[in-house]
Amino acid sequence: MPTFDYAPAPESPSIVDIQPSYGLFIGGEMVEPVDGTRFKTVNPATEEVLSEVVAAGPEDVDRAVAAARAAYDGAWSRLSGRDRGKYLYRLARIVQERSRELAVLESIDNGKPIRESRDVDVPLVAAHFFYYAGWADKLAYAGFGADPRPLGVAAQVIPWNFPLLMLAWKIAPALACGNTVVLKPAETTPLTALAFADICRQADLPPGVVNIVTGAGETGRTLVEHRGVDKVAFTGSTEVGRQIARSVAGTRKKVTLELGGKAANVVFDDAPLDQAVEGIVNGIFFNQGHVCCAGSRLLVQESVADELLAGLKRRLTTLRLGDPLDKNTDIGAINSAEQLDKIRMLSEIGETEGAERWSPPCELPERGFWFPPTVFTGVSQSHRIAREEIFGPVLSVLTFRTPTEAVEKANNTPYGLSAGVWTEKGSRILWMAQRLRAGVVWANTFNRFDPTSPFGGYKESGYGREGGRHGLEAYLDV
Amino acid sequence: MTVTVPVGLADVTASNDTLRRFLHGLPGVDQVGVEARAAMLATRSIKTTAKAFALDLAIRMVDLTTLEGQDTPGKVRALCAKGRRPDPTDPTCPPVAAICIYGDLVPTAVEALAGSDIHVAAVATAFPSGRAPLDVKLADTKAAVAAGADEIDMVIDRGAFLAGRYLDVYDEIAATKQASGDAHLKVILETGELATYDNVRRASWLAMLAGGDFIKTSTGKVSPAATLPVTLVMLEAARDFRDQTGRQVGVKAAGGIRAAKDAVRYLVVVNEVAGDDWLSPDGFRFGASSLLNDLLMQRQKLATGHYAGPDYFTLD
């Protein structure tokens, strides 16, 4: 037993009120499905059933799109930017007021540690709404013409890794620009989106401006392919992104896709090593590695590789895995059985391909979906674990000798969402940033997000930008 | 010199040039990163049994301090009595680690602490500025040891350090170590005057190379005194130094720590950065005065479920 043994410090789940079943949020109210079926959503940390939600059918989607269209043609498109901004400010403030409840709900439904939902996810959600609230009456100064017009109805499909944050990334700029939306949360994490429906009602948002239809892939496809939709925004896997790109080809729909990644975190021999270790941990073990921009490939200069890896392994032994609601938990549960299978499968492939697998001693809870923080050393570019997105707490370590080799290896991937550079040399940071083919390059940090900063991919990581002034373009007719 | 430079690092102190190259070759510290790490660790939630453990440990780590021009034997005796039995109503409350005072009051403290395990720590070497000739500083040290101090809290020559005269700083610490004899030497870096985390790491290594038994953040006379990130950097240095040399050096956070909550945060940092071996009064100390009463108040609250008013805790 450790000398200083932290007693359990769980956040109380009693602050959230999860209903036994939910309908769909269409036209400003929760309605029963017409042709949808019901499925259960579980707590990934315990496998307990949390609630029953609807897998919306074509008729349901049709009603949602019609409600969004009616709202667009009615009050919303005639509203001044200043008034749209007022609603967004109101949403942001209610998110802040209900932040504790939202954080607990997110952790219960998603499995992520409460420390992250409380200190990262929910504050960023509010920040996004505040940020785009500010743009609503200033669109004329955004660089897209004197009076840029909205697109109409936006179909938005979001992933399960940051359920409420991805909702904010989608809804805030869409509403600021004057669009209305139909949003489909991921099938494993619908609860915070449904809580957001309640926030929309609380804010007196005009009916139909935000509609939320739950469901799985089929519902998403129906929504994206719906003829009444003017704009499609998707965050998720590259595979589904390709299907969406195909399905909207030849239509009027404008598309933005934010897809997978296999980011390189590049550590030079003159890096601040202790902070680099923190950055690596933050890069790949933040949110159990369920991060599209995760630093899943560590590229370390050979001359410091041993020292860095020793420090990294020592650091990993202090990570605390367990109950997501415990305020001291660093690593929570894997979001679903399906995802856990995928992580296990790719990790086994890593071993058979000859990479060396290491995990700190760590006890996994008996129930629920869990995977220990894992480091593969001796990984080569040709290994599958160096090429494919694992989307879990699995780090592949590769080495390099020169800056040119680092750039070559970092860019040698079909993806290009993010990258990290660790060096005390400012000129090298700039040199690297010019050459890395990635949408975000972090210097001496990793996985830092801010609503003012555009985010998006190169190559098969997608197209379009979310966040910042650039994020407005996706929702304006320009 | 009785100071033995650790194996493998013998060449480091051959000249000011080699020492400078070594210190400047240490990995840099990224300010944003280290402050973010400290802030994250400060969110750890320490409750119930863990809190009880941390509060008792913190009391055992306190160097109960008075360093004023107006200190008198009476004041020091009162402090010693407090250190022996911090909570007179509760015999299970542990004593503090040491009483920290100016050198001239050492005989009073030695007498007042007779029969206890509490150490007598004297500040020396022209504390707090360190601006005196070396022979004066060494005489100051020797006098305190001769009077019975078994811990010496010295200050480094910050002027020499900032001017890049690292070997001078090194020699002075080594000479003070020698003058201290068997007394434990704590080396005060005065991190508030060193300004950067890179300097804190370099000064930490310098002090450890020169034979310091403890590295200490501050005199308490300069603001900022101890901070969580500074202490974190020093703990990393102590951890790395032991990895490389096998010798464990303690860390003392001094000045500005007044709340029990803050003390618990420091212990979390000790725990997660340096580890178990530093979780004792031999590995970590708090230099503090008013902190002790808050620790006692929180300790009593945890045991009884309610706060006693400040009048129930002695002011010494």
CSV table of N, CA, C and O in Angstrom, one decimal, chain A residues 3-7 9 115 118-119 271-275 278 307 314-315 318 320 327-328 330 424 444, chain B residues 28-30 33-34 37 40 43-50 53 201 236 239 243 268 271-272 276 279:
chain,number,residue,atom,x,y,z
A,3,THR,N,2.3,4.9,0.9
A,3,THR,CA,2.4,5.7,2.1
A,3,THR,C,1.2,6.7,2.3
A,3,THR,O,0.6,6.8,3.3
A,4,PHE,N,1.0,7.4,1.2
A,4,PHE,CA,0.0,8.4,1.2
A,4,PHE,C,-1.1,7.9,0.3
A,4,PHE,O,-1.1,8.0,-0.9
A,5,ASP,N,-2.1,7.2,0.9
A,5,ASP,CA,-3.2,6.6,0.1
A,5,ASP,C,-4.4,7.5,0.1
A,5,ASP,O,-5.0,7.7,1.1
A,6,TYR,N,-4.7,8.0,-1.1
A,6,TYR,CA,-5.8,8.9,-1.2
A,6,TYR,C,-7.1,8.2,-1.0
A,6,TYR,O,-7.4,7.2,-1.7
A,7,ALA,N,-7.9,8.6,0.0
A,7,ALA,CA,-9.2,8.0,0.2
A,7,ALA,C,-10.2,8.4,-1.0
A,7,ALA,O,-9.9,9.4,-1.6
A,9,ALA,N,-12.8,10.0,-3.2
A,9,ALA,CA,-13.4,11.3,-3.1
A,9,ALA,C,-14.4,11.5,-4.3
A,9,ALA,O,-14.2,12.2,-5.2
A,115,ARG,N,-12.6,15.0,-13.2
A,115,ARG,CA,-11.6,16.0,-13.3
A,115,ARG,C,-11.5,16.7,-14.7
A,115,ARG,O,-11.4,17.9,-14.8
A,118,ARG,N,-15.1,18.3,-15.6
A,118,ARG,CA,-15.3,19.5,-14.8
A,118,ARG,C,-14.3,20.6,-15.2
A,118,ARG,O,-14.7,21.8,-15.2
A,119,ASP,N,-13.0,20.2,-15.4
A,119,ASP,CA,-12.0,21.3,-15.6
A,119,ASP,C,-11.7,21.6,-17.1
A,119,ASP,O,-11.1,22.6,-17.4
A,271,ALA,N,14.7,19.3,-25.3
A,271,ALA,CA,13.4,19.6,-24.8
A,271,ALA,C,13.4,19.7,-23.2
A,271,ALA,O,14.2,19.2,-22.6
A,272,PRO,N,12.4,20.5,-22.7
A,272,PRO,CA,12.2,20.5,-21.2
A,272,PRO,C,11.6,19.1,-20.9
A,272,PRO,O,10.4,18.9,-21.0
A,273,LEU,N,12.5,18.2,-20.4
A,273,LEU,CA,12.1,16.8,-20.4
A,273,LEU,C,10.9,16.5,-19.5
A,273,LEU,O,10.0,15.7,-19.8
A,274,ASP,N,11.0,17.1,-18.3
A,274,ASP,CA,9.9,16.8,-17.3
A,274,ASP,C,8.5,17.2,-17.9
A,274,ASP,O,7.5,16.5,-17.7
A,275,GLN,N,8.5,18.4,-18.5
A,275,GLN,CA,7.3,18.9,-19.1
A,275,GLN,C,6.9,18.1,-20.3
A,275,GLN,O,5.7,17.9,-20.6
A,278,GLU,N,5.0,15.2,-19.2
A,278,GLU,CA,3.6,15.6,-18.9
A,278,GLU,C,2.8,15.8,-20.2
A,278,GLU,O,1.7,15.4,-20.3
A,307,GLU,N,16.4,8.2,-21.4
A,307,GLU,CA,16.1,9.1,-20.3
A,307,GLU,C,14.6,9.5,-20.3
A,307,GLU,O,13.9,9.4,-19.3
A,314,ARG,N,8.1,6.1,-15.2
A,314,ARG,CA,7.9,6.5,-13.7
A,314,ARG,C,6.6,7.3,-13.6
A,314,ARG,O,5.9,7.1,-12.6
A,315,ARG,N,6.4,8.2,-14.5
A,315,ARG,CA,5.2,9.0,-14.4
A,315,ARG,C,3.9,8.2,-14.5
A,315,ARG,O,2.9,8.5,-13.8
A,318,THR,N,2.2,6.7,-11.5
A,318,THR,CA,1.4,7.5,-10.6
A,318,THR,C,0.0,7.8,-11.2
A,318,THR,O,-0.8,8.4,-10.5
A,320,ARG,N,-3.8,7.4,-11.9
A,320,ARG,CA,-4.8,6.7,-11.1
A,320,ARG,C,-6.0,6.3,-12.0
A,320,ARG,O,-6.7,7.2,-12.5
A,327,LYS,N,-12.8,12.3,-7.8
A,327,LYS,CA,-12.1,13.5,-8.2
A,327,LYS,C,-10.6,13.3,-8.4
A,327,LYS,O,-10.0,14.2,-9.0
A,328,ASN,N,-10.1,12.2,-7.9
A,328,ASN,CA,-8.7,12.0,-8.1
A,328,ASN,C,-8.3,11.0,-9.2
A,328,ASN,O,-7.2,10.6,-9.4
A,330,ASP,N,-7.4,9.8,-12.8
A,330,ASP,CA,-6.8,10.3,-14.0
A,330,ASP,C,-7.3,9.6,-15.3
A,330,ASP,O,-7.3,10.2,-16.4
A,424,GLU,N,13.6,23.5,-26.6
A,424,GLU,CA,13.7,24.9,-26.0
A,424,GLU,C,14.2,25.9,-27.1
A,424,GLU,O,14.4,27.0,-26.8
A,444,ASN,N,5.7,22.8,-27.2
A,444,ASN,CA,5.9,22.6,-25.7
A,444,ASN,C,4.6,22.5,-25.0
A,444,ASN,O,4.5,23.0,-23.8
B,28,GLY,N,15.9,22.1,-19.6
B,28,GLY,CA,15.2,23.3,-19.3
B,28,GLY,C,13.9,23.0,-18.6
B,28,GLY,O,13.4,21.8,-18.6
B,29,VAL,N,13.3,24.0,-18.0
B,29,VAL,CA,12.0,23.9,-17.4
B,29,VAL,C,11.1,24.8,-18.1
B,29,VAL,O,11.3,26.0,-18.2
B,30,ASP,N,10.0,24.2,-18.6
B,30,ASP,CA,9.0,25.0,-19.3
B,30,ASP,C,8.0,25.6,-18.3
B,30,ASP,O,7.3,24.9,-17.6
B,33,GLY,N,4.3,24.7,-18.6
B,33,GLY,CA,4.1,23.2,-18.3
B,33,GLY,C,4.2,22.9,-16.8
B,33,GLY,O,3.3,22.2,-16.3
B,34,VAL,N,5.2,23.5,-16.2
B,34,VAL,CA,5.4,23.2,-14.7
B,34,VAL,C,4.3,23.8,-13.9
B,34,VAL,O,3.8,23.2,-12.9
B,37,ARG,N,1.2,21.7,-14.4
B,37,ARG,CA,1.3,20.4,-13.6
B,37,ARG,C,1.0,20.7,-12.1
B,37,ARG,O,0.2,19.9,-11.5
B,40,MET,N,-2.7,21.3,-11.6
B,40,MET,CA,-3.5,20.0,-11.7
B,40,MET,C,-3.4,19.2,-10.4
B,40,MET,O,-4.4,18.8,-9.8
B,43,THR,N,-5.6,20.2,-7.6
B,43,THR,CA,-7.0,19.8,-7.6
B,43,THR,C,-7.2,18.5,-6.9
B,43,THR,O,-8.4,18.1,-6.8
B,44,ARG,N,-6.2,17.7,-6.6
B,44,ARG,CA,-6.4,16.5,-5.9
B,44,ARG,C,-7.3,16.7,-4.6
B,44,ARG,O,-7.1,17.7,-3.9
B,45,SER,N,-8.2,15.8,-4.4
B,45,SER,CA,-9.2,15.9,-3.4
B,45,SER,C,-8.8,15.0,-2.2
B,45,SER,O,-8.9,13.8,-2.4
B,46,ILE,N,-8.3,15.5,-1.1
B,46,ILE,CA,-7.8,14.7,-0.1
B,46,ILE,C,-8.8,14.7,1.1
B,46,ILE,O,-9.0,15.7,1.7
B,47,LYS,N,-9.4,13.6,1.3
B,47,LYS,CA,-10.5,13.5,2.3
B,47,LYS,C,-10.3,12.4,3.3
B,47,LYS,O,-9.4,11.6,3.2
B,48,THR,N,-11.1,12.5,4.4
B,48,THR,CA,-11.2,11.5,5.5
B,48,THR,C,-9.8,11.0,5.9
B,48,THR,O,-9.0,11.7,6.4
B,49,THR,N,-9.6,9.7,5.7
B,49,THR,CA,-8.4,9.0,6.3
B,49,THR,C,-7.1,9.6,5.6
B,49,THR,O,-6.1,9.8,6.3
B,50,ALA,N,-7.2,9.9,4.4
B,50,ALA,CA,-6.0,10.5,3.7
B,50,ALA,C,-5.7,11.9,4.3
B,50,ALA,O,-4.6,12.3,4.4
B,53,PHE,N,-4.1,11.5,7.7
B,53,PHE,CA,-2.7,11.2,7.5
B,53,PHE,C,-1.9,12.4,7.1
B,53,PHE,O,-0.8,12.7,7.7
B,201,ARG,N,16.3,25.1,-10.8
B,201,ARG,CA,16.8,23.7,-11.0
B,201,ARG,C,18.4,23.7,-10.9
B,201,ARG,O,19.0,22.9,-10.3
B,236,GLU,N,11.8,17.5,-8.2
B,236,GLU,CA,12.3,16.8,-9.4
B,236,GLU,C,13.8,16.7,-9.4
B,236,GLU,O,14.4,15.7,-9.7
B,239,ARG,N,14.9,14.2,-6.8
B,239,ARG,CA,14.6,12.9,-7.3
B,239,ARG,C,15.7,12.5,-8.3
B,239,ARG,O,16.2,11.4,-8.3
B,243,ASP,N,18.6,9.5,-8.3
B,243,ASP,CA,18.8,8.5,-9.3
B,243,ASP,C,20.2,8.5,-9.8
B,243,ASP,O,20.8,7.4,-10.1
B,268,VAL,N,0.8,16.4,-1.6
B,268,VAL,CA,0.4,15.7,-2.9
B,268,VAL,C,1.5,15.8,-3.9
B,268,VAL,O,1.9,14.8,-4.6
B,271,ASN,N,4.3,13.6,-2.9
B,271,ASN,CA,3.9,12.2,-3.2
B,271,ASN,C,4.0,11.8,-4.7
B,271,ASN,O,4.6,10.8,-5.0
B,272,GLU,N,3.5,12.7,-5.5
B,272,GLU,CA,3.4,12.3,-6.9
B,272,GLU,C,4.7,12.6,-7.7
B,272,GLU,O,4.8,12.1,-8.8
B,276,ASP,N,7.3,8.1,-2.1
B,276,ASP,CA,7.3,7.7,-0.7
B,276,ASP,C,8.5,8.1,0.1
B,276,ASP,O,8.3,8.5,1.3
B,279,LEU,N,8.3,11.4,1.9
B,279,LEU,CA,7.1,11.6,2.7
B,279,LEU,C,7.4,11.4,4.2
B,279,LEU,O,6.7,10.6,4.9
